[in-house]
Coordinates of C-alpha atoms in Angstrom, one line a residue:
Chain A
X27 CA 0.0 0.0 0.0
X28 CA 1.2 3.5 -0.8
X29 CA 1.6 6.2 1.8
X30 CA -1.4 8.2 0.5
X31 CA -3.6 5.2 0.8
X32 CA -2.5 4.6 4.4
X33 CA -3.2 8.2 5.2
X34 CA -6.7 8.0 3.6
X35 CA -7.5 4.9 5.7
X36 CA -6.2 6.6 8.9
X37 CA -8.3 9.6 8.1
X38 CA -11.3 7.5 7.7
X39 CA -10.7 5.6 10.9
X40 CA -10.2 8.8 12.8
X41 CA -13.4 10.4 11.4
X42 CA -15.3 7.2 12.2
X43 CA -14.0 7.1 15.8
X44 CA -14.8 10.8 16.2
X45 CA -18.3 10.2 14.9
X46 CA -18.7 7.2 17.1
X47 CA -17.6 9.0 20.2
X48 CA -20.0 11.9 19.4
X49 CA -22.9 9.4 19.1
X50 CA -21.8 7.7 22.3
X51 CA -21.8 11.0 24.3
X52 CA -25.1 12.0 22.8
X53 CA -26.5 8.6 23.9
X54 CA -24.8 9.1 27.3
X55 CA -26.4 12.6 27.8
X56 CA -29.7 11.2 26.7
X57 CA -29.4 8.3 29.2
X58 CA -28.5 10.8 32.0
X59 CA -31.6 12.8 31.7
X60 CA -34.2 10.2 30.4
X61 CA -36.8 9.0 32.9
X62 CA -36.6 5.4 34.1
X63 CA -40.1 4.8 32.7
X64 CA -39.0 5.7 29.2
X65 CA -35.9 3.6 29.6
X66 CA -38.0 0.6 30.5
X67 CA -40.1 1.2 27.5
X68 CA -37.1 1.2 25.2
X69 CA -35.9 -2.0 26.8
X70 CA -39.2 -3.6 26.1
X71 CA -39.2 -2.6 22.4
X72 CA -35.5 -3.7 22.0
X73 CA -36.4 -7.1 23.5
X74 CA -39.3 -7.6 21.1
X75 CA -37.2 -6.5 18.1
X76 CA -34.2 -8.7 18.8
X77 CA -36.6 -11.5 19.9
X78 CA -38.2 -11.4 16.5
X79 CA -34.8 -11.7 14.7
X80 CA -33.8 -14.5 17.0
X81 CA -30.5 -12.8 18.2
X82 CA -31.2 -11.6 21.7
X83 CA -27.6 -10.9 22.7
X84 CA -27.3 -7.2 21.4
X85 CA -30.6 -6.5 23.2
X86 CA -29.3 -7.9 26.5
X87 CA -26.1 -6.0 26.1
X88 CA -28.0 -2.8 25.4
X89 CA -30.1 -3.2 28.5
X90 CA -27.1 -4.1 30.6
X91 CA -25.0 -1.2 29.5
X92 CA -27.7 1.4 29.7
X93 CA -28.7 0.2 33.1
X94 CA -25.1 0.3 34.4
X95 CA -24.4 3.7 32.9
X96 CA -27.7 5.2 34.2
X97 CA -27.0 3.9 37.7
X98 CA -23.3 4.6 37.9
X99 CA -22.8 7.9 36.1
X100 CA -26.2 9.2 35.2
X101 CA -26.7 11.4 38.3
X102 CA -23.3 13.2 37.9
X103 CA -23.7 13.8 34.3
X104 CA -27.3 15.0 34.7
X105 CA -26.1 17.5 37.4
X106 CA -23.3 18.7 35.0
X107 CA -25.7 19.3 32.2
X108 CA -28.1 21.2 34.4
X109 CA -25.2 23.2 35.8
X110 CA -24.1 24.1 32.3
X111 CA -27.6 25.2 31.3
X112 CA -27.9 27.2 34.5
X113 CA -24.6 29.0 33.8
X114 CA -25.7 29.9 30.3
X115 CA -29.0 31.3 31.6
X116 CA -27.2 33.2 34.3
X117 CA -24.9 34.8 31.7
X118 CA -27.9 35.9 29.7
X119 CA -29.6 37.2 32.8
X120 CA -26.5 39.2 33.8
X121 CA -26.2 40.7 30.4
X122 CA -29.9 41.6 30.4
X123 CA -29.6 43.1 33.8
X124 CA -26.6 45.2 32.7
X125 CA -28.4 46.4 29.6
X126 CA -31.4 47.4 31.7
X127 CA -29.2 49.3 34.2
X128 CA -27.5 51.2 31.4
X129 CA -30.9 52.0 29.9
X130 CA -32.2 53.2 33.2
X131 CA -29.1 55.3 33.6
X132 CA -29.7 56.9 30.2
X133 CA -33.4 57.4 31.0
X134 CA -32.5 59.1 34.2
X135 CA -30.0 61.4 32.6
X136 CA -31.7 64.4 34.0
X137 CA -31.8 67.9 32.8
X138 CA -29.2 69.8 34.7
X139 CA -30.9 72.1 37.2
X140 CA -28.2 74.6 36.3
X141 CA -29.3 74.7 32.7
X142 CA -33.0 74.8 33.6
X143 CA -32.6 77.8 36.0
X144 CA -30.4 79.7 33.6
X145 CA -32.8 79.2 30.7
X146 CA -35.8 80.3 32.8
X147 CA -33.9 83.3 34.0
X148 CA -33.0 84.1 30.4
X149 CA -36.7 83.8 29.3
X150 CA -37.7 86.1 32.2
X151 CA -35.1 88.7 31.2
X152 CA -36.1 88.5 27.5
X153 CA -39.8 89.0 28.3
X154 CA -38.8 92.5 29.4
X155 CA -36.4 93.3 26.7
X156 CA -37.2 91.2 23.6
X157 CA -40.5 89.3 23.9
X158 CA -40.1 87.7 20.4
X159 CA -36.8 86.2 21.4
X160 CA -38.4 85.1 24.7
X161 CA -41.1 83.2 22.9
X162 CA -38.5 81.6 20.7
X163 CA -36.4 80.4 23.5
X164 CA -39.5 79.3 25.4
X165 CA -40.5 77.1 22.5
X166 CA -37.0 75.6 22.3
X167 CA -37.1 74.8 26.0
X168 CA -40.4 73.0 25.6
X169 CA -39.0 70.9 22.7
X170 CA -35.9 70.1 24.7
X171 CA -37.8 69.1 27.9
X172 CA -40.2 67.0 25.9
X173 CA -37.4 64.8 24.6
X174 CA -35.3 64.8 27.7
X175 CA -37.6 64.2 30.7
X176 CA -38.1 60.5 31.0
X177 CA -41.8 60.8 31.8
X178 CA -42.4 62.9 28.7
X179 CA -40.3 60.9 26.3
X180 CA -42.3 59.7 23.4
X181 CA -42.0 56.3 21.8
X182 CA -39.9 56.2 18.6
X183 CA -37.5 58.9 19.9
X184 CA -34.6 56.6 19.2
X185 CA -34.0 57.8 15.6
X186 CA -31.3 60.1 14.5
X187 CA -33.8 62.6 13.3
X188 CA -35.4 62.9 16.8
X189 CA -32.0 63.2 18.4
X190 CA -30.9 65.9 16.0
X191 CA -34.1 67.8 16.7
X192 CA -33.5 67.7 20.4
X193 CA -29.9 68.8 20.0
X194 CA -31.0 71.7 17.8
X195 CA -33.4 72.9 20.5
X196 CA -30.6 72.6 23.1
X197 CA -28.1 74.5 20.9
X198 CA -30.6 77.2 20.1
X199 CA -31.0 77.9 23.8
X200 CA -27.3 77.9 24.4
X201 CA -26.9 80.3 21.5
X202 CA -29.4 82.7 23.0
X203 CA -27.2 82.6 26.2
X204 CA -23.7 82.6 24.7
X205 CA -24.6 84.9 21.8
X206 CA -21.8 85.2 19.3
X207 CA -19.5 83.0 21.3
X208 CA -21.4 79.9 20.0
X209 CA -21.7 79.0 16.3
X210 CA -23.5 75.9 15.3
X211 CA -23.2 73.8 12.1
X212 CA -25.4 70.8 11.2
X213 CA -24.5 68.5 8.4
X214 CA -27.0 65.6 8.6
X215 CA -28.6 64.4 5.4
X216 CA -32.4 64.2 5.4
X217 CA -32.4 60.5 4.4
X218 CA -30.7 59.6 7.7
X219 CA -33.6 61.0 9.8
X220 CA -35.4 57.7 10.2
X221 CA -32.2 55.8 11.0
X222 CA -32.3 54.2 14.5
X223 CA -29.9 55.9 16.9
X224 CA -29.8 55.4 20.7
X225 CA -31.2 58.3 22.8
X226 CA -29.2 60.9 24.6
X227 CA -25.8 60.0 23.1
X228 CA -25.6 62.9 20.7
X229 CA -26.9 65.2 23.4
X230 CA -24.1 64.1 25.8
X231 CA -21.4 64.7 23.2
X232 CA -22.8 68.2 22.4
X233 CA -23.0 69.1 26.1
X234 CA -19.4 68.0 26.5
X235 CA -18.3 70.0 23.6
X236 CA -19.8 73.2 25.0
X237 CA -19.0 72.6 28.6
X238 CA -15.4 71.4 28.2
X239 CA -14.5 72.8 24.8
X240 CA -16.2 76.2 24.3
X241 CA -17.3 77.6 27.6
X242 CA -13.7 77.8 28.9
X243 CA -12.6 79.6 25.8
X244 CA -12.9 83.4 25.8
X245 CA -13.8 83.9 22.2
X246 CA -16.0 80.7 22.0
X247 CA -16.2 78.8 18.8
X248 CA -18.2 76.3 16.7
X249 CA -20.0 73.0 17.4
X250 CA -20.3 71.0 14.2
X251 CA -22.5 67.9 14.1
X252 CA -22.1 65.7 11.1
X253 CA -23.7 62.3 10.2
X254 CA -22.6 60.1 7.3
X255 CA -22.7 56.6 6.1
X256 CA -19.3 55.0 5.6
X257 CA -19.5 51.5 4.1
X258 CA -21.9 49.6 6.3
X259 CA -21.5 52.0 9.2
X260 CA -23.2 55.1 10.4
X261 CA -20.8 57.8 11.7
X262 CA -22.1 60.6 13.9
X263 CA -19.5 63.2 14.7
X264 CA -19.5 66.1 17.1
X265 CA -16.5 68.5 16.7
X266 CA -15.6 71.7 18.4
X267 CA -12.8 74.1 18.0
X268 CA -12.5 74.8 21.7
X269 CA -9.7 74.4 24.2
X270 CA -9.2 70.7 23.5
X271 CA -8.9 67.8 25.9
X272 CA -6.7 67.9 29.0
X273 CA -4.9 64.5 29.0
X274 CA -5.2 64.5 32.8
X275 CA -8.9 65.1 32.9
X276 CA -11.1 62.2 33.8
X277 CA -13.2 61.1 30.8
X278 CA -16.3 61.4 32.9
X279 CA -19.5 59.6 33.4
X280 CA -21.0 60.7 30.2
X281 CA -18.5 59.1 27.8
X282 CA -18.2 56.0 29.9
X283 CA -22.0 55.6 29.8
X284 CA -22.0 56.0 26.0
X285 CA -19.3 53.3 25.7
X286 CA -21.1 50.9 28.0
X287 CA -24.4 51.3 26.2
X288 CA -22.8 50.9 22.7
X289 CA -21.1 47.8 23.9
X290 CA -24.3 46.3 25.3
X291 CA -26.4 47.3 22.2
X292 CA -24.0 46.5 19.4
X293 CA -21.0 44.6 20.9
X294 CA -17.8 45.1 19.0
X295 CA -19.6 46.5 16.0
X296 CA -19.9 50.0 17.6
X297 CA -17.4 52.4 19.1
X298 CA -16.9 55.9 20.4
X299 CA -13.7 57.5 19.2
X300 CA -12.3 60.7 20.5
X301 CA -9.6 62.6 18.7
X302 CA -8.1 66.1 18.4
X303 CA -8.0 67.5 14.9
X304 CA -4.8 69.2 13.7
X305 CA -6.4 72.6 14.1
X306 CA -7.2 72.0 17.8
X307 CA -10.4 71.4 19.6
X308 CA -11.9 67.9 20.0
X309 CA -13.9 65.5 17.9
X310 CA -16.1 62.6 19.2
X311 CA -17.4 60.1 16.7
X312 CA -19.9 57.3 17.3
X313 CA -19.7 54.5 14.9
X314 CA -22.4 51.9 14.7
X315 CA -24.0 49.5 12.1
X316 CA -26.1 51.5 9.7
X317 CA -29.8 50.5 9.4
X318 CA -32.4 52.4 7.4
X319 CA -35.3 51.6 9.6
X320 CA -36.1 50.4 13.1
X321 CA -36.8 46.6 13.0
X322 CA -40.5 46.0 13.3
Chain B
X28 CA -21.0 112.0 48.5
X29 CA -20.2 111.0 45.0
X30 CA -22.3 108.2 43.5
X31 CA -21.0 104.6 44.1
X32 CA -19.7 102.7 41.0
X33 CA -20.0 99.0 40.1
X34 CA -18.7 96.5 37.6
X35 CA -20.7 93.5 36.3
X36 CA -18.8 90.4 35.1
X37 CA -20.6 87.4 33.5
X38 CA -19.8 85.5 30.3
X39 CA -23.5 85.5 29.3
X40 CA -24.8 88.8 27.9
X41 CA -28.5 88.1 28.9
X42 CA -27.3 87.5 32.5
X43 CA -25.5 90.9 32.5
X44 CA -28.6 92.6 31.1
X45 CA -30.7 91.0 33.8
X46 CA -28.4 92.0 36.7
X47 CA -28.1 95.5 35.3
X48 CA -31.8 96.1 34.9
X49 CA -32.5 94.7 38.4
X50 CA -29.7 96.8 39.9
X51 CA -31.1 99.9 38.3
X52 CA -34.5 99.2 39.9
X53 CA -33.1 98.2 43.3
X54 CA -30.4 100.9 43.6
X55 CA -30.9 103.7 41.1
X56 CA -28.0 105.7 42.4
X57 CA -25.5 103.0 41.7
X58 CA -23.4 103.8 38.6
X59 CA -22.5 100.7 36.5
X60 CA -19.3 101.8 34.9
X61 CA -18.3 98.7 33.0
X62 CA -19.3 95.2 32.0
X63 CA -16.9 92.3 31.5
X64 CA -17.6 89.1 29.5
X65 CA -14.8 87.0 31.1
X66 CA -12.5 86.8 34.1
X67 CA -9.5 88.5 32.3
X68 CA -11.6 91.4 31.2
X69 CA -13.1 91.7 34.7
X70 CA -9.6 92.2 36.2
X71 CA -8.6 94.7 33.5
X72 CA -11.7 96.8 33.9
X73 CA -11.6 96.4 37.6
X74 CA -8.1 97.9 37.8
X75 CA -8.9 100.6 35.3
X76 CA -12.2 101.9 36.8
X77 CA -11.6 101.0 40.4
X78 CA -15.3 100.4 41.1
X79 CA -16.7 100.3 44.6
X80 CA -18.5 97.1 44.0
X81 CA -17.8 94.2 41.6
X82 CA -20.5 91.6 40.8
X83 CA -18.7 88.5 39.6
X84 CA -20.0 85.3 38.0
X85 CA -18.0 82.3 39.3
X86 CA -17.8 80.2 36.1
X87 CA -16.2 82.3 33.4
X88 CA -13.7 81.6 30.7
X89 CA -10.2 82.9 31.0
X90 CA -10.2 83.4 34.7
X91 CA -12.7 82.1 37.2
X92 CA -14.7 84.7 39.2
X93 CA -12.8 83.6 42.3
X94 CA -9.4 84.1 40.7
X95 CA -10.6 87.5 39.5
X96 CA -11.8 88.3 43.1
X97 CA -8.4 87.6 44.5
X98 CA -6.9 90.3 42.4
X99 CA -9.7 92.8 43.0
X100 CA -10.8 92.5 46.6
X101 CA -8.4 95.0 48.1
X102 CA -10.0 97.9 46.2
X103 CA -13.6 96.8 45.7
X104 CA -16.3 94.9 47.5
X105 CA -17.0 91.6 45.8
X106 CA -20.4 90.1 45.3
X107 CA -20.5 86.7 43.7
X108 CA -23.3 85.7 41.5
X109 CA -23.6 82.0 41.0
X110 CA -26.1 79.5 39.7
X111 CA -27.2 76.5 41.7
X112 CA -24.1 74.9 43.0
X113 CA -24.2 73.2 46.4
X114 CA -20.4 73.4 46.9
X115 CA -20.4 77.1 46.3
X116 CA -23.4 77.7 48.5
X117 CA -21.8 75.7 51.4
X118 CA -18.6 77.7 51.0
X119 CA -20.5 81.0 51.1
X120 CA -22.6 80.1 54.1
X121 CA -19.4 79.4 56.0
X122 CA -17.7 82.6 55.0
X123 CA -18.8 86.2 55.2
X124 CA -18.7 86.7 51.4
X125 CA -21.7 88.2 49.7
X126 CA -23.3 86.2 47.1
X127 CA -26.4 86.2 44.9
X128 CA -28.1 83.1 43.6
X129 CA -28.7 83.2 39.8
X130 CA -31.2 83.9 38.4
X131 CA -31.2 87.0 40.6
X132 CA -34.5 87.8 42.2
X133 CA -35.5 91.4 42.9
X134 CA -36.1 90.8 46.6
X135 CA -32.7 89.1 47.2
X136 CA -30.9 91.8 45.3
X137 CA -32.7 94.5 47.4
X138 CA -31.4 92.9 50.6
X139 CA -27.9 92.7 49.2
X140 CA -28.0 96.3 48.1
X141 CA -29.2 97.4 51.5
X142 CA -26.3 95.5 53.2
X143 CA -23.8 97.0 50.8
X144 CA -25.0 100.5 51.4
X145 CA -24.8 100.0 55.1
X146 CA -21.3 98.7 54.8
X147 CA -20.2 101.6 52.5
X148 CA -21.5 104.2 55.0
X149 CA -19.6 102.5 57.8
X150 CA -16.5 102.4 55.7
X151 CA -16.9 106.1 54.8
X152 CA -17.1 107.1 58.4
X153 CA -14.4 104.7 59.8
X154 CA -12.2 104.7 56.7
X155 CA -11.9 101.0 57.2
X156 CA -10.4 98.7 54.7
X157 CA -12.4 95.7 53.6
X158 CA -12.3 92.8 56.1
X159 CA -8.8 91.3 56.3
X160 CA -9.7 87.7 56.1
X161 CA -11.3 87.9 52.7
X162 CA -8.0 86.8 51.1
X163 CA -8.0 83.7 53.2
X164 CA -11.6 83.0 52.5
X165 CA -11.0 83.3 48.7
X166 CA -8.1 81.0 48.9
X167 CA -10.3 78.5 50.7
X168 CA -13.0 78.9 48.1
X169 CA -10.5 78.3 45.3
X170 CA -9.4 75.0 46.7
X171 CA -13.0 74.0 47.4
X172 CA -14.4 74.9 44.0
X173 CA -11.5 74.2 41.7
X174 CA -11.1 70.6 42.9
X175 CA -14.6 70.1 44.1
X176 CA -15.6 66.7 45.2
X177 CA -12.1 65.4 44.6
X178 CA -9.8 64.6 47.5
X179 CA -6.2 65.9 47.3
X180 CA -4.7 63.5 44.9
X181 CA -2.1 63.8 42.2
X182 CA -3.6 63.9 38.8
X183 CA -2.7 61.0 36.6
X184 CA -2.8 60.6 32.9
X185 CA -6.3 59.7 31.8
X186 CA -5.9 60.1 28.0
X187 CA -3.3 58.6 25.8
X188 CA -2.6 60.6 22.6
X189 CA -1.8 58.5 19.5
X190 CA -1.2 59.9 16.0
X191 CA -3.7 58.5 13.5
X192 CA -3.3 60.1 10.1
X193 CA -3.4 63.8 10.5
X194 CA -5.3 63.9 13.8
X195 CA -4.5 62.8 17.3
X196 CA -6.6 60.1 18.6
X197 CA -7.4 60.4 22.3
X198 CA -7.7 57.0 23.9
X199 CA -9.2 57.0 27.3
X200 CA -7.3 54.9 29.8
X201 CA -10.5 53.0 30.6
X202 CA -10.5 51.6 27.1
X203 CA -6.9 50.4 27.2
X204 CA -6.2 46.7 27.9
X205 CA -2.4 46.9 28.1
X206 CA 0.7 48.7 26.9
X207 CA 3.6 46.7 25.5
X208 CA 6.9 48.1 24.5
X209 CA 8.0 47.3 21.0
X210 CA 11.5 48.5 20.4
X211 CA 11.2 52.2 19.7
X212 CA 7.5 52.4 20.2
X213 CA 4.9 51.5 22.8
X214 CA 1.9 49.5 21.6
X215 CA -1.4 50.5 23.1
X216 CA -4.0 47.8 22.9
X217 CA -7.8 48.3 23.2
X218 CA -10.5 45.8 22.5
X219 CA -11.1 47.3 19.1
X220 CA -7.7 48.5 17.9
X221 CA -4.0 49.0 18.6
X222 CA -2.0 52.2 18.4
X223 CA 1.7 53.0 18.5
X224 CA 2.9 55.8 20.6
X225 CA 6.4 57.2 21.3
X226 CA 6.1 57.5 25.0
X227 CA 8.2 54.8 26.7
X228 CA 6.9 52.4 29.2
X229 CA 9.0 54.1 31.9
X230 CA 7.4 57.5 31.2
X231 CA 3.9 55.9 31.2
X232 CA 4.6 54.2 34.5
X233 CA 5.4 57.6 36.1
X234 CA 2.3 59.3 34.7
X235 CA -0.4 56.6 35.0
X236 CA -2.4 55.8 38.1
X237 CA -0.5 52.9 39.8
X238 CA -3.9 51.5 40.9
X239 CA -5.2 51.5 37.4
X240 CA -2.2 49.9 35.6
X241 CA 0.2 47.3 36.9
X242 CA 3.5 46.3 35.5
X243 CA 3.6 42.6 35.0
X244 CA 6.7 42.3 32.8
X245 CA 9.7 44.4 31.8
X246 CA 7.8 45.3 28.6
X247 CA 4.1 45.1 29.7
X248 CA 1.7 47.3 31.6
X249 CA -1.8 45.9 32.1
X250 CA -5.0 47.6 33.2
X251 CA -6.0 45.8 36.4
X252 CA -9.8 46.0 35.6
X253 CA -9.2 44.2 32.3
X254 CA -7.6 41.1 33.7
X255 CA -9.8 38.1 33.3
X256 CA -7.7 35.3 34.7
X257 CA -4.2 34.2 35.6
X258 CA -3.0 30.7 34.9
X259 CA 0.2 28.7 34.6
X260 CA 1.4 27.3 31.3
X261 CA 3.2 24.0 30.8
X262 CA 6.5 25.6 31.6
X263 CA 5.3 27.0 34.9
X264 CA 5.1 30.6 33.7
X265 CA 2.2 32.8 34.9
X266 CA 0.0 33.8 31.9
X267 CA -2.6 36.5 32.0
X268 CA -5.8 36.5 30.0
X269 CA -7.3 40.0 29.3
X270 CA -10.9 40.6 28.6
X271 CA -11.5 41.5 25.0
X272 CA -8.1 40.2 23.7
X273 CA -7.5 36.7 22.4
X274 CA -3.8 36.4 23.2
X275 CA -2.1 35.9 26.6
X276 CA 0.4 38.1 28.4
X277 CA 3.4 36.7 30.3
X278 CA 4.0 37.7 33.9
X279 CA 7.7 37.8 34.6
X280 CA 9.1 36.1 37.7
X281 CA 9.9 39.5 39.2
X282 CA 6.2 40.5 39.1
X283 CA 4.6 37.2 39.9
X284 CA 4.1 38.3 43.5
X285 CA 1.3 40.4 42.2
X286 CA -0.8 37.3 41.6
X287 CA 0.1 35.1 44.6
X288 CA -2.8 33.3 46.1
X289 CA -4.2 34.9 49.2

């Protein structure tokens, strides 16, 4: 026999043994969990079958082996199988609990009292000096609260369109306060309006850009929001030309919360990247799989 | 007696407008000589006009209201205006500094004005300088507000900067699994990507939080929270598995004490 033939035969034997061991373990698992009543029933049928073909030995062997295995190892194996199943379930439960916690945290992301007081004061002031502007800011505040307060949040708010709307309202209020120190640019194509997008992430990035980027800068600057499809991914980008990121500053609860939620919702398919462009300032980009519509 | 003068400093124009109009109602004789839009301007204008009273917002770009106050308090009375901020309020309650809660209400402003007027009259008769301990109080306020909530702790590096194309990627230390030195460079590994930076492991070791990253090998720093398990391979070496990374990291003999059984 040539070497290649020997190899082929060896391969075949190995495959056959593997297959046999697989079948054996499946039989073993089945034995471990099967009820005695059902086992008796199979013995009964096996005896009839082998009795009819007048070769009772395989039947006797079957009964003997299955009885022995069931008695000797069945209990342990059964416990192992149940433990494995319980572990899987526990993992799923842990994951679900973490997802729920993250969602709760996002829902409870409350309106900063600071922001609310200042905006109300602004409206009060504008009523005396510029009633038209007061009405405008007032309307923006209502839009903002409607999508921010958990009790008021409507269903279907988790689209990019809704999130952009909320951010526009917020930025309009901030512009009324910071005046020429805050410029805003939106570059979000209309067709992305119905794309699913998790709530409050865009808002957190914009608040960060203003609070850490532009407010500390005397002359202020621009917040630019951009959304685009890159390959199979949706990129949503918030850039500012503010003071940039201090490498020693903690990255804060907001960013950690976004990362955690992205991880739970999309696993490794989504990410939050922070970078500083050559001109200074800071850019935060959320990348996640692009879908045109919410799954029904 | 010549009319008293005042300066208003707030980075938000509508807030300045509000305070000015309220002041005009509450204290028509007070002359508002200047308005500043940030801390630096507040100090400049304060030194130029030498107003009797300075109304200072605390959170301002350039220079915080408290920093500005430390340069102005010897010449002018300081009144802080601040939005809801528990830390600030606690600090003010302890000290004798004047403060207004934003948005400023007419009644509260009237009280403040009355108190200021009384103090000015007293000063005019006694020729007294402002209270001596204001400098100390301001220093205390600075340390309270500037590092609010944080205990005295050295600040560690929280972001690693890595060049990616034309821009600098900021990688939060919370994302990093480990650093590994690689000849001239240091490799930064996250669950999603790896970056090369020029900082050496030694430099990183000095700048990073020692509770956040441990050195496990001459060429490896690992983030403690990312460690999944420690095991021994066939040759008896300790190997680390890190969450989110398929490979294993070797723990050198010198650092194996980190993972001794309790």
